[in-house]
Amino acid sequence: MILITCANGKLGERVVRNLLDRADAPAIQVGARSVERIDARLASRCAAVTADYDVPASLAAACEGIKTLVFISGNAGNAVRIPQHHAVIEAAKDAGVERIVYTSFSNPVATSRFKLVQAHVETERALAESGIACTILRNGIYASNLEGFVGNALKSGVLAMPSAAAKICYSGHDDLAEATARVALEAGHAGQTYELTGSEPLDAGDLAALLSEVAGRPIISADIPLGDFRAFLGTLGLDDAAAADLASIYSAAAAGEYATPHDDLARLLGRPPIAMRDYLAALTSTEG
Ligand SMILES: NC(=O)c1ccc[n+]([C@@H]2O[C@H](COP(=O)([O-])OP(=O)(O)OC[C@H]3O[C@@H](n4cnc5c(N)ncnc54)[C@H](OP(=O)(O)O)[C@@H]3O)[C@@H](O)[C@H]2O)c1
C-alpha cells in the first residue's frame, strides 16, 4: 500500500492521478490535512485519511500498513515545517514504513540564499538518520511560479520579474508528478537522490522572447527590485519575515543556484520534460 500525503495539493493530486491511471495501479491511500478537499473522484477510487502534519496521531493512523510513503513537503515556514516533517518521519518509523519518497528542493544546503530550503536540509538529514530506505526528489522551481508574472505580461507587454537576469531551469507539475509516481511504484530507487530540474536555463529575457512567439506580439522583460517584490508579497498578507523568506528564492536564483540543468527528470520519464515554449503556449491559451 502506498500513502500519498498532501493529496489535495497541486502536486499530490497529480501523483495520485498518475498512480490510479496506470494499468498496474497499486493499492493507494490518500492523505491530507483537509480530507474534504481531496478530489472526490480520486477519493472514491482509494482510501482517504486525515494526515495532518500538526497532529501526530493522524500521521500514526495514516501510516499503518503502509509500505511506501510519498511524503510531499508542507508549506509552512521553517520553524513550523521542520517539526512537522520530524513528526512524519517518526510516524513512518513507528509504523514500519519500508521506503519514503520525499519531495525536497534544488540545492538543499545550509549556505543557500533561499531561507525556506533549510526545512529540506533538515528533513533530508533526518531521513538519512531514520534508517528507512529513502528516495529524495529535489524538485526544481515550479514553472507554475511564473503564472502571475506571465498573466501580467500578457496584459501589459512587459514580463516583469525579480532577478530578471537569473537563469532558472523550471520544472512542471505534470512531469514531476509522473516521475514521482514512477519512483514510488518501481523498484531500484531506494537510496537514490534525483535532481528534478527542467532542461532549459532561462532568464526573464529568454522567457519574454518565447512568450512573444507564442502570444504573437512583442513582450519585453524587466526587473522587479527584490525590495519591491517583498512589498508586493506584503500586500498579499505575508508579514515581513515570511515575505523575506519567500523572496529569498530570487536571491538564490540570482546567485545561480537554479541555473544548472540535470537529466534525471528526462531519465525517469523516458522522454524530455515539457519544453518551456509549450508550457508558455498552454498558459497563454488559458490566460487569453
Ligand atoms: N518547487 C517549487 O517551486 C515549490 C513552490 C512552492 C511549494 N513547493 C513545495 O512543494 C509542495 C507541494 O507543492 P504543491 O504545488 O502541491 O503545493 P500546494 O498546491 O500549495 O499544496 C500544499 C499542500 O500542503 C498541504 N499542507 C499544508 N500544511 C499541512 C499540514 N499541516 N498537514 C498536512 N498537509 C499540509 C496543503 O494541505 P491543505 O489543503 O490542508 O492546506 C496542500 O495539500 C509544497 O507544499 C511546498 O513544500 C515547491
Coordinates of C-alpha atoms and ligand atoms in Angstrom, one line a residue:
M1 CA 0.0 0.0 0.0
I2 CA 1.3 3.5 -1.0
L3 CA 0.3 6.6 1.1
I4 CA 0.5 10.0 -0.6
T5 CA 0.4 13.0 1.7
C6 CA -0.8 16.5 0.7
A7 CA -3.1 14.6 -1.8
N8 CA -5.3 17.7 -2.2
G9 CA -2.4 19.9 -3.3
K10 CA -1.4 20.5 -6.9
L11 CA 1.5 18.0 -6.9
G12 CA -0.1 15.4 -4.6
E13 CA -3.3 15.3 -6.7
R14 CA -1.3 14.7 -9.9
V15 CA 0.7 12.0 -8.3
V16 CA -2.5 10.2 -7.2
R17 CA -4.0 10.6 -10.7
N18 CA -0.8 9.1 -12.2
L19 CA -0.8 6.1 -10.0
L20 CA -4.5 5.4 -10.4
D21 CA -4.4 5.8 -14.2
R22 CA -1.7 3.1 -14.6
A23 CA -2.7 -0.3 -15.9
D24 CA -0.9 -1.8 -12.9
A25 CA -2.4 0.7 -10.5
P26 CA -1.3 -0.1 -7.0
A27 CA -3.5 0.0 -3.8
I28 CA -3.2 3.5 -2.6
Q29 CA -4.3 5.6 0.4
V30 CA -4.6 9.3 0.0
G31 CA -3.8 11.6 3.0
A32 CA -4.4 15.3 3.6
R33 CA -4.9 17.8 6.3
S34 CA -8.2 18.7 4.7
V35 CA -9.6 15.4 3.5
E36 CA -12.7 17.1 2.3
R37 CA -10.6 19.0 -0.3
I38 CA -9.3 15.8 -1.9
D39 CA -10.8 15.5 -5.4
A40 CA -14.0 13.4 -4.8
R41 CA -13.5 11.3 -7.9
L42 CA -10.0 10.3 -6.8
A43 CA -11.0 9.8 -3.2
S44 CA -13.7 7.4 -4.4
R45 CA -11.1 5.2 -6.0
C46 CA -8.9 4.7 -2.9
A47 CA -8.9 5.0 0.8
A48 CA -8.8 8.7 2.0
V49 CA -7.5 9.5 5.5
T50 CA -6.5 12.6 7.6
A51 CA -2.8 13.1 7.6
D52 CA -2.2 16.4 9.3
Y53 CA 1.5 17.2 9.9
D54 CA 0.4 19.0 13.1
V55 CA -1.4 16.0 14.5
P56 CA 0.9 13.1 15.2
A57 CA -2.0 10.7 16.0
S58 CA -3.4 11.3 12.5
L59 CA 0.1 10.5 11.0
A60 CA 0.4 7.3 13.1
A61 CA -3.0 6.1 11.8
A62 CA -2.4 7.1 8.2
C63 CA 1.0 5.3 8.1
E64 CA -0.4 2.0 9.5
G65 CA 0.1 -0.8 7.0
I66 CA 1.9 1.5 4.5
K67 CA 4.9 0.1 2.6
T68 CA 5.8 3.2 0.6
L69 CA 5.2 6.8 1.8
V70 CA 5.1 9.6 -0.8
F71 CA 6.0 12.4 1.6
I72 CA 5.1 15.7 0.0
S73 CA 6.7 18.6 1.8
G74 CA 4.4 21.0 3.7
N75 CA 4.3 24.7 3.0
A76 CA 4.8 26.4 6.4
G77 CA 7.9 28.4 7.4
N78 CA 11.0 26.6 8.7
A79 CA 10.1 26.9 12.4
V80 CA 6.8 25.1 11.8
R81 CA 7.7 22.9 8.9
I82 CA 10.8 21.3 10.5
P83 CA 9.0 19.8 13.5
Q84 CA 6.1 18.8 11.2
H85 CA 8.4 16.9 9.0
H86 CA 10.1 15.2 12.0
A87 CA 6.6 14.1 13.1
V88 CA 6.0 12.5 9.7
I89 CA 9.3 10.6 9.8
E90 CA 8.7 9.4 13.4
A91 CA 5.2 8.1 12.4
A92 CA 6.7 6.3 9.4
K93 CA 9.4 4.8 11.5
D94 CA 7.0 3.6 14.2
A95 CA 4.6 2.1 11.6
G96 CA 7.4 0.2 9.9
V97 CA 7.2 2.0 6.5
E98 CA 9.7 0.4 4.2
R99 CA 10.5 3.4 1.9
I100 CA 9.9 7.1 1.9
V101 CA 9.9 9.1 -1.3
Y102 CA 10.4 12.7 -0.2
T103 CA 9.9 15.9 -2.3
S104 CA 12.8 18.1 -1.5
F105 CA 14.1 21.1 -3.4
S106 CA 17.1 22.1 -5.5
N107 CA 20.3 22.9 -3.7
P108 CA 19.3 22.0 -0.2
V109 CA 22.5 23.3 1.5
A110 CA 22.8 25.3 4.7
T111 CA 24.6 28.1 2.7
S112 CA 21.8 28.5 0.2
R113 CA 20.4 32.0 -0.1
F114 CA 16.9 30.6 -0.1
K115 CA 15.9 30.7 3.5
L116 CA 13.0 28.2 3.2
V117 CA 15.3 25.5 1.9
Q118 CA 16.5 24.9 5.5
A119 CA 13.4 22.8 6.1
H120 CA 14.6 20.5 3.3
V121 CA 18.2 20.4 4.6
E122 CA 16.9 19.3 7.9
T123 CA 14.4 16.8 6.5
E124 CA 17.0 15.2 4.3
R125 CA 19.3 14.9 7.3
A126 CA 16.5 13.4 9.5
L127 CA 15.6 11.0 6.7
A128 CA 19.2 9.8 6.3
E129 CA 19.3 9.2 10.1
S130 CA 15.9 7.4 10.2
G131 CA 17.2 4.1 8.9
I132 CA 14.3 3.9 6.5
A133 CA 15.2 3.5 2.8
C134 CA 14.6 6.8 1.1
T135 CA 14.4 8.3 -2.4
I136 CA 15.0 12.0 -2.5
L137 CA 13.4 14.1 -5.2
R138 CA 15.0 17.5 -5.4
N139 CA 12.3 19.4 -7.3
G140 CA 13.3 22.4 -9.3
I141 CA 11.5 25.7 -9.2
Y142 CA 7.9 25.1 -10.5
A143 CA 7.1 26.6 -13.8
S144 CA 3.7 27.4 -12.3
N145 CA 5.5 30.1 -10.2
L146 CA 5.6 32.0 -13.5
E147 CA 1.8 32.2 -13.8
G148 CA 1.3 35.6 -12.1
F149 CA 4.2 37.2 -14.0
V150 CA 3.0 35.8 -17.3
G151 CA -0.6 36.8 -16.7
N152 CA 0.6 40.4 -16.2
A153 CA 2.9 40.3 -19.2
L154 CA 0.1 39.2 -21.5
K155 CA -1.9 42.3 -20.4
S156 CA 1.0 44.8 -20.3
G157 CA 3.6 43.6 -22.8
V158 CA 6.2 43.5 -20.1
L159 CA 7.4 40.3 -18.3
A160 CA 8.5 41.9 -15.0
M161 CA 10.2 39.5 -12.6
P162 CA 12.5 39.7 -9.6
S163 CA 16.1 38.7 -10.5
A164 CA 15.3 39.0 -14.2
A165 CA 18.8 38.2 -15.3
A166 CA 18.9 34.9 -13.3
K167 CA 18.9 31.7 -15.4
I168 CA 16.4 29.1 -13.9
C169 CA 15.6 25.5 -15.1
Y170 CA 11.9 25.4 -14.4
S171 CA 10.1 22.1 -13.9
G172 CA 6.4 21.4 -14.5
H173 CA 3.9 19.8 -12.0
D174 CA 2.8 17.2 -14.6
D175 CA 6.3 16.0 -15.2
L176 CA 7.3 16.0 -11.5
A177 CA 4.1 14.1 -10.6
E178 CA 4.7 11.4 -13.3
A179 CA 8.3 11.0 -12.2
T180 CA 7.2 10.8 -8.5
A181 CA 4.6 8.1 -9.3
R182 CA 7.1 6.0 -11.2
V183 CA 9.7 6.3 -8.4
A184 CA 7.1 5.3 -5.8
L185 CA 5.9 2.3 -7.8
E186 CA 9.1 0.9 -9.3
A187 CA 11.9 -0.9 -7.7
G188 CA 15.5 0.3 -7.8
H189 CA 15.1 3.8 -6.4
A190 CA 15.9 3.2 -2.8
G191 CA 18.9 5.2 -1.7
Q192 CA 18.8 7.5 -4.7
T193 CA 18.7 11.3 -4.9
Y194 CA 17.3 12.8 -8.1
E195 CA 17.7 16.4 -9.3
L196 CA 14.4 17.1 -11.0
T197 CA 15.1 20.3 -12.8
G198 CA 13.9 21.3 -16.3
S199 CA 16.4 21.1 -19.1
E200 CA 16.4 24.8 -20.2
P201 CA 18.2 27.5 -18.2
L202 CA 16.1 30.6 -19.0
D203 CA 16.2 34.2 -17.7
A204 CA 13.3 36.7 -18.0
G205 CA 14.6 37.9 -21.4
D206 CA 14.5 34.3 -22.7
L207 CA 11.0 33.8 -21.4
A208 CA 9.8 37.1 -22.8
A209 CA 11.2 36.0 -26.3
L210 CA 9.3 32.7 -26.0
L211 CA 6.2 34.4 -24.8
S212 CA 6.4 36.9 -27.7
E213 CA 6.5 33.9 -30.1
V214 CA 3.5 32.1 -28.6
A215 CA 1.4 35.2 -28.0
G216 CA 2.2 36.6 -31.4
R217 CA 3.0 40.1 -30.1
P218 CA 6.1 41.7 -28.7
I219 CA 6.7 41.2 -24.9
I220 CA 9.8 42.6 -23.3
S221 CA 11.4 41.7 -19.9
A222 CA 12.0 44.0 -16.9
D223 CA 13.5 43.5 -13.5
I224 CA 11.4 43.9 -10.3
P225 CA 13.8 45.1 -7.4
L226 CA 13.7 42.5 -4.6
G227 CA 12.5 45.1 -2.1
D228 CA 9.5 45.9 -4.3
F229 CA 8.7 42.2 -4.6
R230 CA 8.8 41.8 -0.9
A231 CA 6.5 44.7 -0.5
F232 CA 4.1 43.2 -3.1
L233 CA 4.1 39.9 -1.1
G234 CA 3.2 42.1 1.9
T235 CA 0.1 43.2 0.0
L236 CA -0.9 39.6 -0.2
G237 CA -1.0 39.3 3.5
L238 CA 2.5 37.9 4.3
D239 CA 4.3 39.5 7.3
D240 CA 7.8 41.0 6.7
A241 CA 9.7 37.8 7.8
A242 CA 7.6 35.5 5.6
A243 CA 7.9 37.8 2.6
A244 CA 11.7 37.9 3.1
D245 CA 11.9 34.1 3.4
L246 CA 9.8 33.6 0.2
A247 CA 11.5 36.4 -1.8
S248 CA 14.9 34.9 -0.9
I249 CA 14.4 32.3 -3.6
Y250 CA 15.2 35.1 -6.1
S251 CA 18.4 35.9 -4.3
A252 CA 19.4 32.3 -4.6
A253 CA 18.4 32.4 -8.3
A254 CA 20.5 35.5 -8.9
A255 CA 23.4 33.6 -7.3
G256 CA 23.0 30.9 -9.9
E257 CA 21.6 28.2 -7.6
Y258 CA 18.9 27.1 -10.1
A259 CA 20.8 27.6 -13.3
T260 CA 22.2 24.1 -13.9
P261 CA 20.1 21.6 -15.8
H262 CA 20.1 17.9 -14.9
D263 CA 18.9 15.0 -16.9
D264 CA 17.4 13.0 -14.0
L265 CA 13.8 14.1 -14.8
A266 CA 14.2 13.0 -18.5
R267 CA 15.7 9.7 -17.5
L268 CA 12.9 8.9 -15.0
L269 CA 10.2 10.0 -17.5
G270 CA 11.9 8.2 -20.5
R271 CA 11.2 11.4 -22.5
P272 CA 12.3 15.1 -22.3
P273 CA 10.4 17.2 -19.8
I274 CA 8.0 19.7 -21.2
A275 CA 9.6 22.4 -23.3
M276 CA 9.1 25.8 -21.8
R277 CA 7.8 27.1 -25.1
D278 CA 5.0 24.5 -24.9
Y279 CA 4.4 25.3 -21.3
L280 CA 4.0 29.1 -22.0
A281 CA 1.8 28.4 -25.1
A282 CA -0.6 26.4 -22.9
L283 CA -0.5 29.1 -20.2
T284 CA -1.1 31.8 -22.9
S285 CA -4.1 30.0 -24.3
T286 CA -5.7 29.7 -20.8
E287 CA -4.8 33.3 -19.8
G288 CA -6.3 34.6 -23.1
Ligands
LIG1 N1 9.5 23.7 -6.3 C1 8.8 24.8 -6.1 O1 8.9 25.8 -6.8 C2 7.8 24.9 -5.0 C3 7.0 26.0 -4.9 C4 6.1 26.0 -3.9 C5 6.0 25.0 -3.0 N2 6.8 23.9 -3.1 C6 6.7 22.8 -2.2 O2 6.1 21.7 -2.8 C7 5.0 21.2 -2.1 C8 3.9 20.7 -3.0 O3 3.6 21.7 -3.9 P1 2.1 22.0 -4.4 O4 2.2 22.8 -5.7 O5 1.3 20.7 -4.4 O6 1.6 23.0 -3.3 P2 0.1 23.3 -2.9 O7 -0.9 23.0 -4.0 O8 0.1 24.7 -2.4 O9 -0.2 22.3 -1.7 C9 0.4 22.4 -0.5 C10 -0.1 21.2 0.3 O10 0.4 21.2 1.6 C11 -0.6 20.8 2.5 N3 -0.3 21.1 3.9 C12 -0.1 22.3 4.4 N4 0.0 22.2 5.8 C13 -0.2 20.9 6.1 C14 -0.3 20.2 7.3 N5 -0.1 20.7 8.5 N6 -0.5 18.8 7.2 C15 -0.7 18.2 6.0 N7 -0.7 18.9 4.8 C16 -0.4 20.2 4.9 C17 -1.8 21.5 2.0 O11 -3.0 21.0 2.6 P3 -4.3 21.9 2.9 O12 -5.1 21.9 1.7 O13 -4.9 21.3 4.1 O14 -3.7 23.3 3.3 C18 -1.7 21.2 0.5 O15 -2.1 20.0 0.2 C19 4.6 22.5 -1.2 O16 3.9 22.1 -0.1 C20 6.0 23.0 -0.9 O17 6.7 22.3 0.1 C21 7.7 23.9 -4.1

